Amino acid sequence: MKKILLFGLLLGISILGNSQIITVIDYETGRPLDLVTLVSNSPRAFALTNPQGQADITAFKGAEKIEFRLMGYKTITKSYSKLKSEDFMVIMEPSMISLDQVVVSATRWSQPKRDIPAKITSITPKDFNLQNPQTAADLLGISGEVFIQKSQQGGGSPMIRGFSTNRLLYTIDGVRMNTAIFRSGNLQNVISLDPFAIENTEIYFGPGSIIYGSDAIGAVMSFQTLTPRLSITDKPLITGMAEVRHATANNEITGHFNVNVGWKKWALLSSFTSYNYDDLRMGSFGPEEYLRPFYVQRIDSMDVMVKNDDPKVQTPTGYSQMNIMQKVRFSPNEHWDFQYGFHYSTTSDYARYDRHIRLRKGLPRSAEWNYGPQVWAMNNLSITHNGNNVIYDQMTIRLAQQYFEESRIDRDFNGTMRYNRLEKVDAYSANIDFQRTINENLQLYYGLEAVLNDVTSTGTDEDITTGHVSNGPSRYPQSTWTSYAAYFTGQYHFGKKFMLQAGARYNKFDLDADFSGNLDFYPFPFSTLSINDGALTGSLGFTYNPDETWTISLNGSTGFRSPNVDDIGKVFDSEPGSVVVPNPDLQAEYAYNGEIDIAKVFGEVIKIDLTAFYTQLDNAMVRRDFTLNGQDSIVYDGEMSKVQAIQNAAVAHVYGIQAGIEIKLPAGLGLSTRYNYQVGEEELDDGTTSPSRHAAPAFGITRLSYSYHKLNMQLYGVYSAAVKYEDMPEEEKGKDYLYAIDEDGNPWSPSWYTLNFKAMVQLTDMLSLSAGLENITDQRYRPYSSGIVAPGRNFIISLRATF
């Protein structure tokens, strides 16, 4: 406490000449607090503290209520005059138990979470620093509410509330990442994001189509990257961070640095990260079927099965990745803010491991099956204006251009032809969002959106014996996908306890595809295809907050997914002996969702929250048997294959609960648990039902934490239920190479758990050390539907320097 008083005395002396700067510090340590949100409704103002715990509150002058919020701390509300009398210093007390939080994913504007009828979970930099996730997919997983499927080490496909892949939406700095080739099969695009460059992550559960449009059915995952910080004094603000990290399970070597230089009106931020991973080692105790006894090498012009000296090492799974981010910010006055961001990510080639372990007649099916470099680049310009006029109080314009590149390279075992399929997408988007406070009870949010995706797809076939390269069929037709939308959301507060929210969106989408380049390879009865349709979605919900310790919300919402190029245009082998062909008659699918959420805090010691949800998906796009020119089978890659296509042929139902409890124990200890249970069913061809492939088994995480001054420690367990053969989706039953084998010789997914320990200590004001031991008991397990076996015992250590 003496440190705080001394700090406050010095601070008061230093800021006598500038009463518009406020500093926020930690009650226990006296250290400045970064990323504290300051919010005022009258006048309408918002600010964030910088790494020195400081913020310019000129725009808050005269405010009667200024709220200070930071996850893990008690919310403070004070008037501007009160702050002035206290020499513009705020001291915040840590608190593990709270219902207060500021979120942005619900409306694209900062709001108290208690005013949102949908469930939202945040992942903070503090969580990242302790847990050290290797990829953005792993970052989502540490929430304990997202199940991560991986087909290979360079992968990570979230499963949320029984939905996955193109029924979930990603946004980066408010910009839609989903493209027209996001597929129904497992995706790995999220690994293009750099966890070191992410300032905050939010998961908005349930349909989010009102704000975000197509694909936002199961959830919206919103990533906010580092924001350039302006100086609030005449001196430049120079801050940064550098970190090195090593993990033993895949011999990870990662290095990162970022630096921010800010003046009063201009700021620059640069970020760079390099990741290198070797082949991944699995655990020692678990199903023998998961071991990797061999791998394929080409020796003397022959593909040969080579004995793996260590069957626990999954060869080939290693890869590398690089991420670059550059941002520029210009804020000429308190009314305008301009931010430009450039993002670039690329990987090396990486093997799709699940395709390397398939057998055919006792021999490997593939000698090669790799993804080429996964490239993502984005140019993003955002313009924010605080207008306080008749049309809006705040306006944000986002203009973005993105480039995606992915490819697939495969060759059969002892086959001579190497097939290369390359896809490129140029994505353009424009958003304009408005916020207007009519009075203290009514807030309006509305906007317009336009999206254009231009898809270019090529195919080449190479004879590896002669080196001759010829044109091959492309994976997709040359296509253009467009979307135009307008949305409106209103929130009305009936006093301090009740809030009603309602919204609607109309979305028009068009798709034009040209198949002429593939007519030499496949007998399509058409050369072009067009879809022109629209979708209307809505939501209605309310929140009831009896007091500061209670929140109850009820929400009904709809979502949709329009057919994209992957749905209507691709030709691929979904499984051995089957080939998927285009379907020109697809329509949008619709989700109807209802949920109730209850959270209660007991004496700042215990917090319990429970969410129950039900979602029905109508007109669901699913893979079904099909005919092409009257034929139910065609020759594909030299093999007679059953014809299938994506069709609006099913109704799907998903229901479940998400529950959590947090307990604040004496002496800096805390206990928490998150548990997720979901059941999904989808209609089959014959009218019967099958479990949904993307409904994960019950899973959860339990944590025992300890915090004292500069030390944070956590002992936690992660666990998942089993999926027996009779409970497996029909399409998974044929993938015996992915699963353990039960006593009857059938595939199944066993239950699993891991015990883990993490610790982080602040060595000096600049240096911190983080270390951990994951999967302490060295379990060998493969998460449901995954192609790769999870890491075995894994020691992680990282050293971070901040300035």
PDB file of C-alpha atoms in Angstrom, residues 19 46 82 102 151 167 176 188 379 385 398 437 461 536 575 580 589 639 672 675 758-759 769 797:
ATOM      1  CA  SER A  19      -5.767  17.423 -15.656  1.00  0.00           C
ATOM      2  CA  PHE A  46     -14.679   5.629 -24.969  1.00  0.00           C
ATOM      3  CA  LYS A  82     -14.746  13.166  -8.622  1.00  0.00           C
ATOM      4  CA  VAL A 102     -17.056  -4.861 -22.059  1.00  0.00           C
ATOM      5  CA  SER A 151      -6.501 -33.197 -39.381  1.00  0.00           C
ATOM      6  CA  ARG A 167     -21.309 -22.590 -40.328  1.00  0.00           C
ATOM      7  CA  ARG A 176     -15.198 -10.929 -42.404  1.00  0.00           C
ATOM      8  CA  GLN A 188      -7.497 -24.623 -40.969  1.00  0.00           C
ATOM      9  CA  ASN A 379      -5.211  -4.448 -46.301  1.00  0.00           C
ATOM     10  CA  HIS A 385     -16.036   9.558 -36.592  1.00  0.00           C
ATOM     11  CA  ARG A 398     -14.221  -0.392 -42.892  1.00  0.00           C
ATOM     12  CA  THR A 437     -28.233   7.082 -28.677  1.00  0.00           C
ATOM     13  CA  ASP A 461      -1.058 -32.943 -63.498  1.00  0.00           C
ATOM     14  CA  LEU A 536     -34.149 -12.188 -44.183  1.00  0.00           C
ATOM     15  CA  GLU A 575     -13.954 -40.520 -49.142  1.00  0.00           C
ATOM     16  CA  VAL A 580     -18.709 -34.977 -55.098  1.00  0.00           C
ATOM     17  CA  GLU A 589     -30.029 -22.916 -45.284  1.00  0.00           C
ATOM     18  CA  GLU A 639     -11.224 -45.067 -60.022  1.00  0.00           C
ATOM     19  CA  SER A 672     -13.215 -22.889 -11.867  1.00  0.00           C
ATOM     20  CA  TYR A 675     -18.511 -27.897 -19.063  1.00  0.00           C
ATOM     21  CA  LYS A 758       1.368 -23.591 -15.989  1.00  0.00           C
ATOM     22  CA  ALA A 759       3.238 -20.825 -14.168  1.00  0.00           C
ATOM     23  CA  LEU A 769       9.175 -16.055 -17.450  1.00  0.00           C
ATOM     24  CA  ILE A 797       9.119 -22.362 -21.643  1.00  0.00           C
TER      25      ILE A 797
END
